[in-house]
XYZ file of C-alpha atoms in Angstrom:
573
model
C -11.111 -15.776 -2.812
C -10.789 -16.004 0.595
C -7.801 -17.789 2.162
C -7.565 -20.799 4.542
C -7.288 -19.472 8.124
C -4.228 -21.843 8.509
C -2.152 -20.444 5.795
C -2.914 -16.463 6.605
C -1.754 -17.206 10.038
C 2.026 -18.809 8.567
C 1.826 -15.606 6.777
C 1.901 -13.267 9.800
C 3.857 -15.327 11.898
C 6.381 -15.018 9.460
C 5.998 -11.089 9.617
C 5.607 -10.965 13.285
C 8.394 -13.426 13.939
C 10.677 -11.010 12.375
C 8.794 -7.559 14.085
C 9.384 -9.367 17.466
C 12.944 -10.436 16.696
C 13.600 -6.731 15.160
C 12.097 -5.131 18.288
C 13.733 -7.362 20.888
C 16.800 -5.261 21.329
C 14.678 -1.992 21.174
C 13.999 -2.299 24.668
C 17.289 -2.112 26.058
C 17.629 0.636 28.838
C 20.090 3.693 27.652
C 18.511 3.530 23.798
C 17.139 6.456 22.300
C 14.471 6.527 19.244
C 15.724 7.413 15.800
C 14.075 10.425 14.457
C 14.086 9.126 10.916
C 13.371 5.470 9.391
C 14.294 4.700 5.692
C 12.575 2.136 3.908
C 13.327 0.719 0.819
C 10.978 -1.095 -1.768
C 11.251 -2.058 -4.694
C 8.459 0.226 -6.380
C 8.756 2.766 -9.465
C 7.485 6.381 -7.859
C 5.919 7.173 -10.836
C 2.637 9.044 -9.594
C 0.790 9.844 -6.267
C -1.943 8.537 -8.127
C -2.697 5.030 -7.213
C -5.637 4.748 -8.632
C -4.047 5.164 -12.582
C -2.095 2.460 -14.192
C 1.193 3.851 -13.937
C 0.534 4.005 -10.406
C -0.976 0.483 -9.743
C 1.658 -1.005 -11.926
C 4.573 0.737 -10.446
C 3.538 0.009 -6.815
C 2.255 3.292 -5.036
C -0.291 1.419 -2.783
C 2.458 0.653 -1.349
C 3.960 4.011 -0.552
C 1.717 5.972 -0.234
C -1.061 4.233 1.448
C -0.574 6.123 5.202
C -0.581 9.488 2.881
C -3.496 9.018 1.150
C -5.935 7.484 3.258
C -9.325 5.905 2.263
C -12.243 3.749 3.692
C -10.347 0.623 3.498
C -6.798 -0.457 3.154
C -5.330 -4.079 2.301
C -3.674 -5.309 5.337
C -1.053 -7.704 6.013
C -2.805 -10.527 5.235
C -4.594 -9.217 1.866
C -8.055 -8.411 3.387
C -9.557 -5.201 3.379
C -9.393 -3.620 6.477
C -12.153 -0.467 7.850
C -10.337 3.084 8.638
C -12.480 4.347 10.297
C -9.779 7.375 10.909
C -10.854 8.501 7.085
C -14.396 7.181 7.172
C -17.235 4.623 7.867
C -18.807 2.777 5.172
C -22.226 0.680 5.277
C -24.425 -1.577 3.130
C -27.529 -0.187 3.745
C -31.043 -1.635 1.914
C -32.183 -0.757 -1.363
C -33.504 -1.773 -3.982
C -30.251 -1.859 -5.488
C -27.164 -1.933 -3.571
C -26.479 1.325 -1.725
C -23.448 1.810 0.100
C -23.475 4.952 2.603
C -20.113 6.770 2.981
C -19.432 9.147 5.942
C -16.559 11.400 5.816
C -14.660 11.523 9.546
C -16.072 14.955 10.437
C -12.361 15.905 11.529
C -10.813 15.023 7.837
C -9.275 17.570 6.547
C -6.692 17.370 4.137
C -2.539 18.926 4.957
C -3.509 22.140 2.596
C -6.190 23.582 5.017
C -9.201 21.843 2.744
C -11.804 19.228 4.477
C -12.303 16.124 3.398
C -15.644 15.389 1.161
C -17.582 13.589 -1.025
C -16.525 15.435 -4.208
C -13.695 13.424 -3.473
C -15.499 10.036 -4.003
C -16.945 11.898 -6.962
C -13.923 12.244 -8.887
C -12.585 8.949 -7.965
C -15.670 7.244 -9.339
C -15.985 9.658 -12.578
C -11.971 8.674 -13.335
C -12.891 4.528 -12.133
C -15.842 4.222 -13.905
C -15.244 3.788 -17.545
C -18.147 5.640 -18.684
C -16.184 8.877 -19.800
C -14.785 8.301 -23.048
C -12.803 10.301 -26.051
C -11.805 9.485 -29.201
C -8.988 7.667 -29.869
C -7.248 5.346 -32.956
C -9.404 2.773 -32.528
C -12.625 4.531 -31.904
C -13.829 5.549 -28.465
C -11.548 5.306 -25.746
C -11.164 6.181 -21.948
C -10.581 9.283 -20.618
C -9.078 8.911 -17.695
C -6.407 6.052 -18.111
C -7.631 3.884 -14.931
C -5.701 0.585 -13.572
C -9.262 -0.975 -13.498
C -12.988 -0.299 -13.550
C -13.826 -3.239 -11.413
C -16.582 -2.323 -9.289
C -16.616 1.275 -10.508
C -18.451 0.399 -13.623
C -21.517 -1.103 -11.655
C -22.255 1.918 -9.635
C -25.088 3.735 -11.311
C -24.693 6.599 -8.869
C -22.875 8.834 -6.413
C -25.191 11.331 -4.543
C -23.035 14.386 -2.683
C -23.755 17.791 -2.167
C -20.373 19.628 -2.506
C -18.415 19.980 -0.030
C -20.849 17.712 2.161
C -19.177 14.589 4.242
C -21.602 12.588 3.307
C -22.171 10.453 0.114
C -24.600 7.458 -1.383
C -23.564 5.024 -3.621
C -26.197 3.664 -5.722
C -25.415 0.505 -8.113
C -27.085 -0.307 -11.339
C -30.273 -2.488 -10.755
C -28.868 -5.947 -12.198
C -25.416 -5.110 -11.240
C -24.020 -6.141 -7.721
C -20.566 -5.817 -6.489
C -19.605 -8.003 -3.363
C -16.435 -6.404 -2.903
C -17.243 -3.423 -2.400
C -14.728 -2.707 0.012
C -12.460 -2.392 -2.577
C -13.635 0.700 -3.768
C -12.576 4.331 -2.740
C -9.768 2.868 -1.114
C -6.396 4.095 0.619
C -3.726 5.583 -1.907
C -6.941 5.641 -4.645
C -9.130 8.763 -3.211
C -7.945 11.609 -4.442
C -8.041 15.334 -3.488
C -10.945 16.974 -5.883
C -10.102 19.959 -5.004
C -6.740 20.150 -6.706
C -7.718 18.595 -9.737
C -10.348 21.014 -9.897
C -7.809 23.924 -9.220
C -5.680 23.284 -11.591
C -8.075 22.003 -14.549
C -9.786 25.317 -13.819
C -13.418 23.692 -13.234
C -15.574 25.546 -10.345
C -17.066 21.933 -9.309
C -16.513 18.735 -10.100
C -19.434 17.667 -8.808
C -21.454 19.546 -10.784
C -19.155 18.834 -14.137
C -19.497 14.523 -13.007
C -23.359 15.031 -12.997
C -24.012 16.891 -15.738
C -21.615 15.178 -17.723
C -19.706 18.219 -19.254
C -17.313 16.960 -22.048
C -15.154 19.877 -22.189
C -14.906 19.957 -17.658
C -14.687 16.384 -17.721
C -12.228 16.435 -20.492
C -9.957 18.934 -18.188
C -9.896 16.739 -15.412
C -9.061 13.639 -16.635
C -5.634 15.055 -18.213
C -5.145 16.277 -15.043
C -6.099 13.157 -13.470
C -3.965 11.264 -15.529
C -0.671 12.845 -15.487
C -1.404 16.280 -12.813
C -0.179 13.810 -10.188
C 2.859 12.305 -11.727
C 6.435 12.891 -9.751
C 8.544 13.256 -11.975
C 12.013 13.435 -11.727
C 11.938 16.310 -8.528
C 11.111 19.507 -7.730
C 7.499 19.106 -6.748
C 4.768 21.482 -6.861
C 3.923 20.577 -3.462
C 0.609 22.454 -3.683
C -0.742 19.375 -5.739
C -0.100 16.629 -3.153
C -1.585 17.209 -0.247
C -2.190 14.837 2.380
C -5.341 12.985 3.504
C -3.199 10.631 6.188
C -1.015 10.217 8.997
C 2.133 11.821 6.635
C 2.585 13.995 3.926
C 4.945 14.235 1.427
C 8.012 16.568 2.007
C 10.176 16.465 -1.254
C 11.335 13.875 -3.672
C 14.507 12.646 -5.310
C 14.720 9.717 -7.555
C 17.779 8.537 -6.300
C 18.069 10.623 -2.373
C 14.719 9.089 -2.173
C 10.565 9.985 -1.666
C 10.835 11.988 2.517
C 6.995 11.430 4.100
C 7.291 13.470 7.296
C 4.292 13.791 9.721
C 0.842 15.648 8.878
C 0.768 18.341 11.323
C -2.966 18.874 10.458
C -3.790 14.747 11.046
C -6.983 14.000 13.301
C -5.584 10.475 13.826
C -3.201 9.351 16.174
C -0.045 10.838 15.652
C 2.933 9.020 13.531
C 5.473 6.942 16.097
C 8.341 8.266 13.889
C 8.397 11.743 12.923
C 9.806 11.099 9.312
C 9.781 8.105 6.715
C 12.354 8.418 3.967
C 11.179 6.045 1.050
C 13.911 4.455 -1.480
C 12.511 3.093 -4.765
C 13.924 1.182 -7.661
C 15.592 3.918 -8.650
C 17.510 4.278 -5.761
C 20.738 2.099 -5.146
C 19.232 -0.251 -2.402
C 22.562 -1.955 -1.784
C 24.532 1.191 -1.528
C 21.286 2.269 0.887
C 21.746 -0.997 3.320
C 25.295 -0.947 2.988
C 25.049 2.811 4.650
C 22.872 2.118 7.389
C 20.005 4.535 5.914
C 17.542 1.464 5.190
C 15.771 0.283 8.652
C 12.997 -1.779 6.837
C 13.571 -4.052 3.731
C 10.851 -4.833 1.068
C 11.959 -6.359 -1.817
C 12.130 -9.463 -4.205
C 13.115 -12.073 -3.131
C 17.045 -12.603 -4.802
C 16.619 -9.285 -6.865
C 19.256 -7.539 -5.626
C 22.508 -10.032 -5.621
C 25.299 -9.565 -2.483
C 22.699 -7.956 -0.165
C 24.382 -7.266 3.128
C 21.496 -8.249 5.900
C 23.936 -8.708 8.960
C 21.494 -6.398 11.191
C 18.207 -7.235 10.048
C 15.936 -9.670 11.242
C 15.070 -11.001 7.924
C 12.345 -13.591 6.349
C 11.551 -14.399 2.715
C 7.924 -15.539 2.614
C 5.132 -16.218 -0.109
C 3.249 -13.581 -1.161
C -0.122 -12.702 -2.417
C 0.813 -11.420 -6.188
C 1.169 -13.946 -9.600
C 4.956 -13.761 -10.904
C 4.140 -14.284 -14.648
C 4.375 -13.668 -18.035
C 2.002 -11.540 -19.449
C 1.700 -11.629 -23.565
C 1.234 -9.322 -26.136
C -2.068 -10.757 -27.980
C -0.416 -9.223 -31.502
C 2.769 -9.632 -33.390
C 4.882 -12.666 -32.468
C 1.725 -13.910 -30.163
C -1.096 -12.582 -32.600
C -2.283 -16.802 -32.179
C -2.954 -18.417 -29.360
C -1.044 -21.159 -30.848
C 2.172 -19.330 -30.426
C 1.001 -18.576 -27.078
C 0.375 -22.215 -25.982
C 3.746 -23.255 -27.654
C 5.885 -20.786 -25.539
C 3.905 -21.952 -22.546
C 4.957 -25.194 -23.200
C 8.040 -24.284 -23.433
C 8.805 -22.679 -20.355
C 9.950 -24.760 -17.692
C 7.571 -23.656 -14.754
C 8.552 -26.485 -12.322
C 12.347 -25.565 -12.645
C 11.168 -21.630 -12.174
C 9.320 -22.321 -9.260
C 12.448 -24.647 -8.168
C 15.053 -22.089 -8.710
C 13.272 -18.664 -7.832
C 9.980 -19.163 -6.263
C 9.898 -21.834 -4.150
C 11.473 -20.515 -0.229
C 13.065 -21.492 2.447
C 10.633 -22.615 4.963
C 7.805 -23.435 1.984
C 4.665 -24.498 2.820
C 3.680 -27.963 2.157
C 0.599 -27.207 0.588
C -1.085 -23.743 0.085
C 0.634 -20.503 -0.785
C 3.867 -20.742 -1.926
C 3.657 -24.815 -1.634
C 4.354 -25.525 -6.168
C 4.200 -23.628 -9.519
C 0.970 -21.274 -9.557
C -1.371 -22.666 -11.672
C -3.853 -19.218 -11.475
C -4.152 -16.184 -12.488
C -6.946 -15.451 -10.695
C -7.279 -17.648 -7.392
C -4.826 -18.076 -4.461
C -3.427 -21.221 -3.914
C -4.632 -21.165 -0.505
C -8.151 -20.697 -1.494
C -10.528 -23.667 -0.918
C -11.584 -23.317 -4.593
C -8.282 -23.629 -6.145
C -7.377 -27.319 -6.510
C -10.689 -27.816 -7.781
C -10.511 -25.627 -10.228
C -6.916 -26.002 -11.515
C -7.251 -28.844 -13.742
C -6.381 -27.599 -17.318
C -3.010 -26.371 -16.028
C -1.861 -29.910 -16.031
C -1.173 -29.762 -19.585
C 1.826 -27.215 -18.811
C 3.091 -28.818 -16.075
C 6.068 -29.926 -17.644
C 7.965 -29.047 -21.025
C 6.892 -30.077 -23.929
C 9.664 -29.013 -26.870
C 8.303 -31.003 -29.642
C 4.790 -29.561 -28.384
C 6.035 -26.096 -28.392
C 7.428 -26.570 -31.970
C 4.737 -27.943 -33.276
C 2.176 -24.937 -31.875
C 5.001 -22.151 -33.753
C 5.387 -23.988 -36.860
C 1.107 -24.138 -37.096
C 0.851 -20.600 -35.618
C 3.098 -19.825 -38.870
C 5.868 -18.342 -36.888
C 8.739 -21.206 -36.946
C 11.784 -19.744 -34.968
C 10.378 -17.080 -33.134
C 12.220 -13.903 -31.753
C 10.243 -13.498 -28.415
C 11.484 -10.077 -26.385
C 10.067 -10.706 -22.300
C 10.424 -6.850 -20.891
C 10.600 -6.432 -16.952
C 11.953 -3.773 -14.669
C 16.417 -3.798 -14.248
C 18.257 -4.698 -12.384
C 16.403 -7.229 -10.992
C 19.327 -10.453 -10.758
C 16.258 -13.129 -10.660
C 14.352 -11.533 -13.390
C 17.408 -11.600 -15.384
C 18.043 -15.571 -14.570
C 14.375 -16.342 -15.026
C 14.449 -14.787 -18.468
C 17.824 -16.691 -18.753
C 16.293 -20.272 -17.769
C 13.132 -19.695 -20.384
C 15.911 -18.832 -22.973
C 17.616 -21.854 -22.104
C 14.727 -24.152 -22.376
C 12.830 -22.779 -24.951
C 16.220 -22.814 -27.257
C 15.237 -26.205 -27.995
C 12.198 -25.536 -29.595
C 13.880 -23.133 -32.383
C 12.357 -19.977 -29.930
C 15.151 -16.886 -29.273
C 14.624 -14.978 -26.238
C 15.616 -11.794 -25.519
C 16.273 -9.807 -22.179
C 14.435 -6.823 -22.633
C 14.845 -6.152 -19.075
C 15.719 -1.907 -18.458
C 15.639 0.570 -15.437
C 13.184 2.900 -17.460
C 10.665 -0.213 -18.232
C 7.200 -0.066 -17.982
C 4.774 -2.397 -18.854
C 2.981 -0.453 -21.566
C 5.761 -0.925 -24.249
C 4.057 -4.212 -24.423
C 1.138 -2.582 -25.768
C 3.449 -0.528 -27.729
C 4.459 -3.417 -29.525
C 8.236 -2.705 -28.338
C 8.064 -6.387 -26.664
C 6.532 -9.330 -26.828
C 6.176 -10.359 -22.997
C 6.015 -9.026 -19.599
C 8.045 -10.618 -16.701
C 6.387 -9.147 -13.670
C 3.844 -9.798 -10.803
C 0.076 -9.279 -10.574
C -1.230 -6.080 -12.910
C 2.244 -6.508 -14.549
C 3.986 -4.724 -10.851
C 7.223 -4.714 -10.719
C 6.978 -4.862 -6.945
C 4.329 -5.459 -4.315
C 1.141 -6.825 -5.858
C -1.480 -9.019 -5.100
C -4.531 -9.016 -2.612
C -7.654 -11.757 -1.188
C -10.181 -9.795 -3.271
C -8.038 -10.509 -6.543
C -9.268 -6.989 -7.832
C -6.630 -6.185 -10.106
C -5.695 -10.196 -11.216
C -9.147 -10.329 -12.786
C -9.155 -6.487 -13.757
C -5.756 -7.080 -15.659
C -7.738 -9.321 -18.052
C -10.744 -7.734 -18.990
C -11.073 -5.964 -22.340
C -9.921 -2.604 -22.266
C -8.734 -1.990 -18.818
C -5.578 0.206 -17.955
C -3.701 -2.813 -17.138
C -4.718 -5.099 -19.374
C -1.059 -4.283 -21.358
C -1.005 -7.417 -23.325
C -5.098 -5.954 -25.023
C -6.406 -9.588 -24.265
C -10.070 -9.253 -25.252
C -12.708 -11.892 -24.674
C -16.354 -11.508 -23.830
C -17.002 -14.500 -21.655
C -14.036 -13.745 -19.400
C -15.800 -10.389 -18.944
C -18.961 -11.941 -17.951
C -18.075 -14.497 -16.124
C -16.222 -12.168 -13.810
C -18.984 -10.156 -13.383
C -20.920 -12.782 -12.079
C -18.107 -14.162 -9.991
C -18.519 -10.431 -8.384
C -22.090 -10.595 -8.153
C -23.034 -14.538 -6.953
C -21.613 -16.027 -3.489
C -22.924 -19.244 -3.875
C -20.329 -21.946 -3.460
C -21.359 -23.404 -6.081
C -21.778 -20.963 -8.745
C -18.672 -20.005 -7.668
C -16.714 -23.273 -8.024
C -18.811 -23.915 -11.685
C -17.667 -20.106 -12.834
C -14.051 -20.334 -11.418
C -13.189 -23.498 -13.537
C -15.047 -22.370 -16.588
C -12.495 -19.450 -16.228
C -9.681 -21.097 -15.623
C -10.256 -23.366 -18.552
C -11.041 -20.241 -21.261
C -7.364 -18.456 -19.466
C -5.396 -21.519 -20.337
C -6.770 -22.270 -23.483
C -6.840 -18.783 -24.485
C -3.256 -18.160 -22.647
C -3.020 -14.269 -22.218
C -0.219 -15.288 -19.238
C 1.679 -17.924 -18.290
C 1.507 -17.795 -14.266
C 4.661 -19.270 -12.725
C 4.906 -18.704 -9.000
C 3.602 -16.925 -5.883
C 5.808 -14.064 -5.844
C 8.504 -14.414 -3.227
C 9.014 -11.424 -1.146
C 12.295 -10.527 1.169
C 11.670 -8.739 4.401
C 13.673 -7.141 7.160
C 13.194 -5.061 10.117
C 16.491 -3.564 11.163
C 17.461 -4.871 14.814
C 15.996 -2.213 17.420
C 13.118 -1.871 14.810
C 9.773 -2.180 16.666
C 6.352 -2.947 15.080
C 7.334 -3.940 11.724
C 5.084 -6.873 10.578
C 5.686 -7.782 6.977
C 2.934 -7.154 4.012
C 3.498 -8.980 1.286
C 1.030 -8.087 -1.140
C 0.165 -4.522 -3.158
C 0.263 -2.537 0.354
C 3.681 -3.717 0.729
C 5.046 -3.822 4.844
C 4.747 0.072 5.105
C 0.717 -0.376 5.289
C 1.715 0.570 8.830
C 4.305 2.374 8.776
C 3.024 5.121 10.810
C 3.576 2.795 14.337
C 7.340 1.997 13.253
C 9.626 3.155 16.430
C 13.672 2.550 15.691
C 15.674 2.128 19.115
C 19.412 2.722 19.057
């Protein structure tokens, strides 16, 4: 849903308030620029493959989003924003929707190989959901997509190989309003490298004619071909479709992006980007002067030194929540209502989620009661209603929903991504409160986390943000809220199933009337809190700094994180 003008604009000023006060010193006659900027977020650098869910969990959007480069990327605000550096993209008519992609005729990727539309090809054949195996339960994907939102109404992607050009054709009763979702930045991949390596002459050709034993190839290539590792990359298989490229990669000496000599764009301000993830030590990184620009959760990383930064902690667009396991401990929804009722949202959002300059009303303003809409959406106090019943605790309630769900005294495990010092005294304050109620909870919390043990069965909750990321999530369009709860999608971790969800989102995709809208959205937000797959808690608070001489930093906080731009920084010293 779209946002109220009002609150997007406290959410830049916040970002630009700490860009200008960053870049205020940077003019200062007798500075000189600084060759290298290090940025540290809090993200897992799992895969260069945004598009999978190890990659939209762990948070490569935001790394990787001026590497790979795509019609559209989510900007500062959480709108979808034209490149028209990678590509134009139109609605044309049809008699179903078409959408008409041109390739910049100057794209051409860091390995010597253009740009083209097998490259929308593959991205749609791995999105789609229509290429399936067999698996323990029957039939399942192929290629382990974050989502298939969108992808699963095209009908159609018409490229000649190696053309620029490409026509996307949607199913006759299927219509997709966001399209601009789709074949987006850190999400289109290089076809020809999966097609290298998986030994297939043209994917094209193996997409169309729907060759099992090609297809087959490229999605385990797909799937894992990309991942990083722990070093030592086969740089061969990352090449670069943006204003960087990746150089090498340490888990802890961190992810170096230096500049794409073969880029058709404008040339990067700063020559090299060195990127420090969760694995790295962050404090150890700020305390050492190599971190120029902060991205991180807010009070995740106790002690941290911010004497030279410019720093602001603002609302941002992803859901901290708890997402549940729909088996085991929470097999009923009864067990899941009683441990909602049970956690003490108000005091969460009180303790950990509510910041320093906080809205009145909007984003950030009280306890999130969606999963799906922003609080600074028109629709969402309308549509909000059944969350009153969780509001506050209810320990008798809670009891009462174990004892009938015929677990009395539960052991509940809530998993999330250490260290992390507020994830640790959330799970801390639920433990706490839901004591009372004869419920044990367990810090599951770990460095190697990741959110599919809960489908693993290895916990029993998921203390995270939006798509179960551990760090920048969240976006207007909502893609991967409502993706994360549709029946078999890559990041639906906790294998919530239910057919009207499904349905009504597709219509909520399809239908802009206000007031189908406003009739869908609460008929969804009734079936989510009755049905309880997550217990939402708060807009995820986000802490950002720009390093004083730092110049055009503005703060993203949502699943591009602030290096959506990170190709303008400039560092004065």
């Amino acid at each position: 849903m779209r946002a109220r003008p009002g609150a997007v604009a406290r959410l830049i000023a916040a970002g630009a308030a700490a860009a200008l006060a960053g870049g205020l010193t940077a003019g200062c006659s007798g500075e000189n620029q600084v060759p290298s900027i290090g940025y540290a977020v809090d993200v897992a650098l799992s895969t260069y493959n945004g598009g999978t869910a190890l990659g939209a969990a762990g948070g490569s959007s935001a790394v990787f989003g001026r590497v790979l480069t795509g019609f559209f990327y989510t900007g500062p605000e959480g709108q979808q924003v034209a490149d028209t550096d990678a590509g134009t993209a139109k609605e044309v008519p049809g008699e179903s929707q078409t959408i008409q992609y041109r390739l910049n005729p100057d794209g051409v990727y860091s390995d010597g190989v253009p740009t083209s539309c097998d490259d929308l090809v593959l991205t749609w054949a791995a999105r789609s959901g229509r290429f399936t195996k067999p698996g323990d339960r029957g039939q399942v994907p192929a290629f382990d997509s974050a989502t298939t939102a969108g992808y699963d109404a095209i009908e159609r992607v018409d490229c000649q190989p190696g053309s620029k050009d490409a026509t996307v054709v949607f199913r006759p009763e299927r219509r997709y309003l966001p399209w601009q979702t789709l074949f987006a930045a850190g999400e289109l991949m290089p076809a020809h490298v999966a097609a290298q390596v998986a030994g297939i002459p043209n994917v094209v050709s193996a997409v169309q004619s729907a060759d099992p034993v090609a297809i087959g190839k490229l999605a385990d290539f797909w799937n894992t071909g990309w991942n990083l590792g722990q070093g030592d990359l086969d740089l061969s298989r990352f090449p670069s479709s943006g204003p960087y490229r990746v150089e090498s990669y340490d888990p802890k000496d961190g992810l170096v992006l230096v500049a794409n000599e073969r880029w058709w764009g404008n040339k990067p301000a700063t020559g090299r980007i060195v990127v420090f993830g969760r694995s790295a030590d962050l404090k150890s990184k700020v305390g050492d002067n190599a971190v120029s620009v902060l991205d991180i959760g807010a009070k995740s990383v106790p002690d941290l030194d911010l004497g030279g930064f410019a720093v602001e902690t603002v609302p941002g667009r992803g859901a901290e929540q708890l997402v549940l396991a729909t088996g085991g401990v929470f097999g009923s929804v009864q067990a899941r209502r009683g441990f909602a009722l049970c956690v003490p949202r108000q005091q969460l959002f009180d303790q950990f989620g509510r910041v320093e300059k906080a809205p009145t009303a909007g984003l950030g303003a009280a306890p999130l009661n969606s999963r799906t809409v922003q609080q600074d959406s028109l629709y969402y106090g309308a549509v909000t209603g059944a969350a009153e019943k969780y509001a506050k605790t209810d320990i008798q309630g809670a009891t009462g929903s174990f004892a009938g769900a015929g677990v009395p005294n539960p052991t509940i495990r809530i998993g999330y991504a250490a260290p992390d010092d507020r994830r640790a005294r959330t799970v801390a304050a639920i433990a706490e409160s839901c004591k009372a109620a004869g419920v044990s909870v367990i810090d599951a919390g770990a460095p190697d986390f990741t959110p599919a043990q809960l489908a693993e069965g290895k916990v029993d909750a998921v203390l995270a943000g939006t798509g179960a990321a551990s760090g920048p999530s969240g976006s207007l369009s909502g893609t991967a809220a409502t993706g994360a709860l549709r029946a078999g999608s890559g990041l639906d971790f906790g294998r919530f199933a239910n057919g009207r969800y499904d349905a009504i989102t597709d219509q909520l995709a399809a239908d802009d009337n206000s007031a189908v809208q406003l009739s869908l959205l609460t008929e969804s937000e009734n079936l989510l809190w009755s049905e309880m797959p997550s217990i939402p808690l708060f807009a995820n608070p986000r802490t950002i700094g720009f390093a004083n001489g730092l110049q055009n930093g503005i703060a993203g906080p949502d699943q591009a994180g602030t290096g959506w731009n990170m190709d303008r920084w400039v560092l004065k010293r």
